[in-house]
């Protein structure tokens, strides 16, 4: 999601403070990474990626991080609360989301150490001129589980965390008046209510804030509160004085206050509104002030219980910091990347860090959490409820990465999504924030994410209940589905215009969704996910029903506009069109979305005209006319590798027999757009979605499609990678030299020419041994029989093409290098010479299968599939079979064919199969051109 995003700043050269580590050996023998947390630099992405640099733990409820200011107390400088170019801080908030769009969210309960007496209301400081402080990046450290900054006021601020608590250490200048402001009402996008209570006898400040309002400035449906955060903060120094404020009034000596900022009339906090409390400390026993803070979304009692369980009295700051580091080393250490440069390791482990922040734990130590029905529920014993699901972003690879490493966490996330849907009247909201549904973005992403979690081994949840709920939501039209409330960013329906999906089988241009064509693709992917979960659970009828629905994308593919996915009117007509336009799409163009058919790439390529056409279009998509790379900012007809609709596209070369081009493109993106710098994440990180892409790609793998666990392959960025799954399975990857291009591969010791792995590899683990080099090897992964699987409701050939490399005969060839064998070699990637061509008076091509075989279909790849003129596609022909090669039976008569790729079904048992050409071309030409003749 990139709403309200500024332009991307390209990666700088210098690396940052706080992630220094000794470089590892670049050549074998590689040294194992024993302290991966030391490579994490949490300032990465803070200039455009919308990440935050503060302290947290894996999947932690607390993210204690700075709130920077540019002089307006009602606006965050970036959605993550921190912008690298804004070197003034107004507080350190306990909660954050990493990489979001809009104006951010959470940022609850900012603590601000202030040097001096508090003599006016902080809410009246609307430009943050007084109760804020400058700082310098030279005096800042940001790494996994720890953040420190020296403020210009003289306070040294240090933060660390446990899952549900934070520890702070604030060292004030000697002889100063040491104050602490707790701005309870000042969440990043405001609040509707807030309370604060000061207990001087027990050195405690506690209270709550009620907030929500994610993207509320965009549409009124978002201007509401849906969560309350409770906190309790216990300090280790006595209070010398206390006070509170409410709006513009300071109330020295008081110990309680209340009042939110409100959301105004336009979804923005109102300047000058809000409440909070302050204390000054007795520094007679030292200038360092420690604080332990517990939070809960359930109650004040639970906040106290969380603090007692995870960060009890007597626990030192350094102890908590070490435990946070240990926690990160445990999770980051599940992937051991060896042999890379320091910069590569910093980028890799920082990306993995960002991918493991969300969804985050939402239930308390006693298991309680507030559901989307605003009632208190309890997670099952030994499990946790998770929150903050950026669905449109993370279904493409991030939830799969989490589940690869931690199937137990993946399963809990799936159960959490089901719990939320159940508590939400059966609605699977596409973007959930704490216990609220925000409806932001498009599609029905949980229906893709949950089946993906199951496919990757996260099966420990109520999968049958989830399937039943998803099927009901995808087949039952609700009033919200018929509503345009929230259009366009936060349409309220789970399946906007579901009635049209069920009747005309696409979402029309005038439907309720944020872009009909884009929504059609998203719903197709979601339905494919449902079909796969149903198949795994034995619900064959449901699997078949939703697999058919997953092909509705074909109804918005317009071959007449150059072959693009396009918005379509409800009456079936096509409106005016430009491939670079975003009409009909969310955060992308027709040219960018056309590739987003991950479950049926073969079907898409065949509609485009075959592999050669698809490769040509992919080349144009990733390059400018002068041959330079077009990876970001090159316009709507080119890729945008800084946002989700484009990130899966480089892998599609694998489906077209040009895995070498995938390897080249992926390596270029890894090297050019990513770096261990503030601007080193291309675009918003979207709760780890973009970082997950980097981790997968650096390992040389990527999930095939939502709902499945096959992996597409490319060249690893590192000479060695070991993945230690939480279920005990191990994946070992070696690629000595870590060069760009795959020369060969063995899978568990057996040579493989396939640029993908079956689901069994993820389930069982294994070893990939790549031989890589600096020169492209177009032959590896090029055979049609080696292409990754696609899923369609039409004839799905078995894994083996029976005609592949079998003896072939035919009529006289046009040229000596265009004989019958070219049509059964499994490839169309050799250009216009990789075909059978004949101008004989009687034209035919036949193949000997070697023995009588039960047959179901043949597929013919005509001239257009090889990149030649589609007018040369074979027009009229018969498919014939024979047991002895002498007596032939016609099993399919084809007349008037115009397709580049045609499939013909029949039932027969035969040894020989023949195509007898009657009319060689569309016009009067005399040559027949068959690029591949496949028998199944």
JSON list of C-alpha atoms in Angstrom, two decimals, residues 530-602:
[
{"chain": "A", "resi": 530, "resn": "UNK", "atom": "CA", "xyz": [-10.35, -21.08, -1.38]},
{"chain": "A", "resi": 531, "resn": "UNK", "atom": "CA", "xyz": [-10.27, -23.82, -4.03]},
{"chain": "A", "resi": 532, "resn": "UNK", "atom": "CA", "xyz": [-6.90, -25.05, -2.83]},
{"chain": "A", "resi": 533, "resn": "UNK", "atom": "CA", "xyz": [-7.84, -25.15, 0.84]},
{"chain": "A", "resi": 534, "resn": "UNK", "atom": "CA", "xyz": [-11.04, -26.98, -0.09]},
{"chain": "A", "resi": 535, "resn": "UNK", "atom": "CA", "xyz": [-9.09, -29.54, -2.10]},
{"chain": "A", "resi": 536, "resn": "UNK", "atom": "CA", "xyz": [-6.68, -30.15, 0.80]},
{"chain": "A", "resi": 537, "resn": "UNK", "atom": "CA", "xyz": [-9.62, -30.68, 3.14]},
{"chain": "A", "resi": 538, "resn": "UNK", "atom": "CA", "xyz": [-11.37, -33.08, 0.77]},
{"chain": "A", "resi": 539, "resn": "UNK", "atom": "CA", "xyz": [-14.19, -30.74, -0.25]},
{"chain": "A", "resi": 540, "resn": "UNK", "atom": "CA", "xyz": [-13.96, -31.60, -3.94]},
{"chain": "A", "resi": 541, "resn": "UNK", "atom": "CA", "xyz": [-17.19, -29.92, -5.04]},
{"chain": "A", "resi": 542, "resn": "UNK", "atom": "CA", "xyz": [-16.18, -26.65, -3.39]},
{"chain": "A", "resi": 543, "resn": "UNK", "atom": "CA", "xyz": [-12.68, -26.96, -4.84]},
{"chain": "A", "resi": 544, "resn": "UNK", "atom": "CA", "xyz": [-14.10, -27.35, -8.33]},
{"chain": "A", "resi": 545, "resn": "UNK", "atom": "CA", "xyz": [-16.59, -24.50, -7.87]},
{"chain": "A", "resi": 546, "resn": "UNK", "atom": "CA", "xyz": [-13.96, -22.02, -6.73]},
{"chain": "A", "resi": 547, "resn": "UNK", "atom": "CA", "xyz": [-11.34, -23.16, -9.23]},
{"chain": "A", "resi": 548, "resn": "UNK", "atom": "CA", "xyz": [-13.85, -22.29, -11.94]},
{"chain": "A", "resi": 549, "resn": "UNK", "atom": "CA", "xyz": [-14.46, -18.90, -10.33]},
{"chain": "A", "resi": 550, "resn": "UNK", "atom": "CA", "xyz": [-10.71, -18.28, -10.18]},
{"chain": "A", "resi": 551, "resn": "UNK", "atom": "CA", "xyz": [-10.69, -18.14, -13.99]},
{"chain": "A", "resi": 552, "resn": "UNK", "atom": "CA", "xyz": [-13.08, -15.16, -14.15]},
{"chain": "A", "resi": 553, "resn": "UNK", "atom": "CA", "xyz": [-10.02, -12.99, -14.79]},
{"chain": "A", "resi": 554, "resn": "UNK", "atom": "CA", "xyz": [-10.39, -14.07, -18.41]},
{"chain": "A", "resi": 555, "resn": "UNK", "atom": "CA", "xyz": [-13.55, -11.95, -18.63]},
{"chain": "A", "resi": 556, "resn": "UNK", "atom": "CA", "xyz": [-11.55, -8.73, -18.25]},
{"chain": "A", "resi": 557, "resn": "UNK", "atom": "CA", "xyz": [-8.74, -9.74, -20.61]},
{"chain": "A", "resi": 558, "resn": "UNK", "atom": "CA", "xyz": [-9.30, -7.81, -23.82]},
{"chain": "A", "resi": 559, "resn": "UNK", "atom": "CA", "xyz": [-7.36, -9.23, -26.78]},
{"chain": "A", "resi": 560, "resn": "UNK", "atom": "CA", "xyz": [-8.57, -6.31, -28.88]},
{"chain": "A", "resi": 561, "resn": "UNK", "atom": "CA", "xyz": [-6.63, -3.65, -26.98]},
{"chain": "A", "resi": 562, "resn": "UNK", "atom": "CA", "xyz": [-3.22, -5.22, -27.48]},
{"chain": "A", "resi": 563, "resn": "UNK", "atom": "CA", "xyz": [-3.88, -7.93, -24.93]},
{"chain": "A", "resi": 564, "resn": "UNK", "atom": "CA", "xyz": [-4.38, -6.32, -21.53]},
{"chain": "A", "resi": 565, "resn": "UNK", "atom": "CA", "xyz": [-6.51, -6.72, -18.46]},
{"chain": "A", "resi": 566, "resn": "UNK", "atom": "CA", "xyz": [-8.99, -3.86, -18.74]},
{"chain": "A", "resi": 567, "resn": "UNK", "atom": "CA", "xyz": [-11.98, -2.35, -17.00]},
{"chain": "A", "resi": 568, "resn": "UNK", "atom": "CA", "xyz": [-15.19, -3.62, -18.59]},
{"chain": "A", "resi": 569, "resn": "UNK", "atom": "CA", "xyz": [-18.68, -2.19, -18.63]},
{"chain": "A", "resi": 570, "resn": "UNK", "atom": "CA", "xyz": [-21.53, -4.21, -17.17]},
{"chain": "A", "resi": 571, "resn": "UNK", "atom": "CA", "xyz": [-23.08, -4.66, -20.63]},
{"chain": "A", "resi": 572, "resn": "UNK", "atom": "CA", "xyz": [-19.90, -6.34, -21.86]},
{"chain": "A", "resi": 573, "resn": "UNK", "atom": "CA", "xyz": [-18.50, -3.42, -23.83]},
{"chain": "A", "resi": 574, "resn": "UNK", "atom": "CA", "xyz": [-15.04, -1.99, -23.26]},
{"chain": "A", "resi": 575, "resn": "UNK", "atom": "CA", "xyz": [-14.53, 1.69, -22.36]},
{"chain": "A", "resi": 576, "resn": "UNK", "atom": "CA", "xyz": [-11.71, 3.76, -23.78]},
{"chain": "A", "resi": 577, "resn": "UNK", "atom": "CA", "xyz": [-8.33, 2.40, -22.78]},
{"chain": "A", "resi": 578, "resn": "UNK", "atom": "CA", "xyz": [-4.71, 3.29, -22.19]},
{"chain": "A", "resi": 579, "resn": "UNK", "atom": "CA", "xyz": [-2.33, 0.60, -20.85]},
{"chain": "A", "resi": 580, "resn": "UNK", "atom": "CA", "xyz": [-0.54, 3.14, -18.67]},
{"chain": "A", "resi": 581, "resn": "UNK", "atom": "CA", "xyz": [-3.75, 4.35, -17.02]},
{"chain": "A", "resi": 582, "resn": "UNK", "atom": "CA", "xyz": [-4.83, 3.41, -13.49]},
{"chain": "A", "resi": 583, "resn": "UNK", "atom": "CA", "xyz": [-8.53, 3.44, -14.44]},
{"chain": "A", "resi": 584, "resn": "UNK", "atom": "CA", "xyz": [-9.95, 0.24, -13.00]},
{"chain": "A", "resi": 585, "resn": "UNK", "atom": "CA", "xyz": [-7.02, -0.47, -10.70]},
{"chain": "A", "resi": 586, "resn": "UNK", "atom": "CA", "xyz": [-5.72, 0.34, -7.22]},
{"chain": "A", "resi": 587, "resn": "UNK", "atom": "CA", "xyz": [-2.20, 1.70, -7.06]},
{"chain": "A", "resi": 588, "resn": "UNK", "atom": "CA", "xyz": [-1.25, 0.46, -10.50]},
{"chain": "A", "resi": 589, "resn": "UNK", "atom": "CA", "xyz": [-1.99, 0.51, -14.20]},
{"chain": "A", "resi": 590, "resn": "UNK", "atom": "CA", "xyz": [-3.42, -1.95, -16.70]},
{"chain": "A", "resi": 591, "resn": "UNK", "atom": "CA", "xyz": [0.10, -2.74, -17.91]},
{"chain": "A", "resi": 592, "resn": "UNK", "atom": "CA", "xyz": [1.21, -3.54, -14.35]},
{"chain": "A", "resi": 593, "resn": "UNK", "atom": "CA", "xyz": [-1.86, -5.53, -13.32]},
{"chain": "A", "resi": 594, "resn": "UNK", "atom": "CA", "xyz": [-2.08, -7.59, -16.50]},
{"chain": "A", "resi": 595, "resn": "UNK", "atom": "CA", "xyz": [0.66, -9.87, -15.15]},
{"chain": "A", "resi": 596, "resn": "UNK", "atom": "CA", "xyz": [-1.13, -10.51, -11.86]},
{"chain": "A", "resi": 597, "resn": "UNK", "atom": "CA", "xyz": [-2.56, -13.97, -12.67]},
{"chain": "A", "resi": 598, "resn": "UNK", "atom": "CA", "xyz": [-0.20, -15.99, -10.47]},
{"chain": "A", "resi": 599, "resn": "UNK", "atom": "CA", "xyz": [-2.33, -19.13, -10.48]},
{"chain": "A", "resi": 600, "resn": "UNK", "atom": "CA", "xyz": [-2.67, -19.42, -14.26]},
{"chain": "A", "resi": 601, "resn": "UNK", "atom": "CA", "xyz": [0.35, -17.87, -15.90]},
{"chain": "A", "resi": 602, "resn": "UNK", "atom": "CA", "xyz": [0.16, -20.43, -18.69]}
]
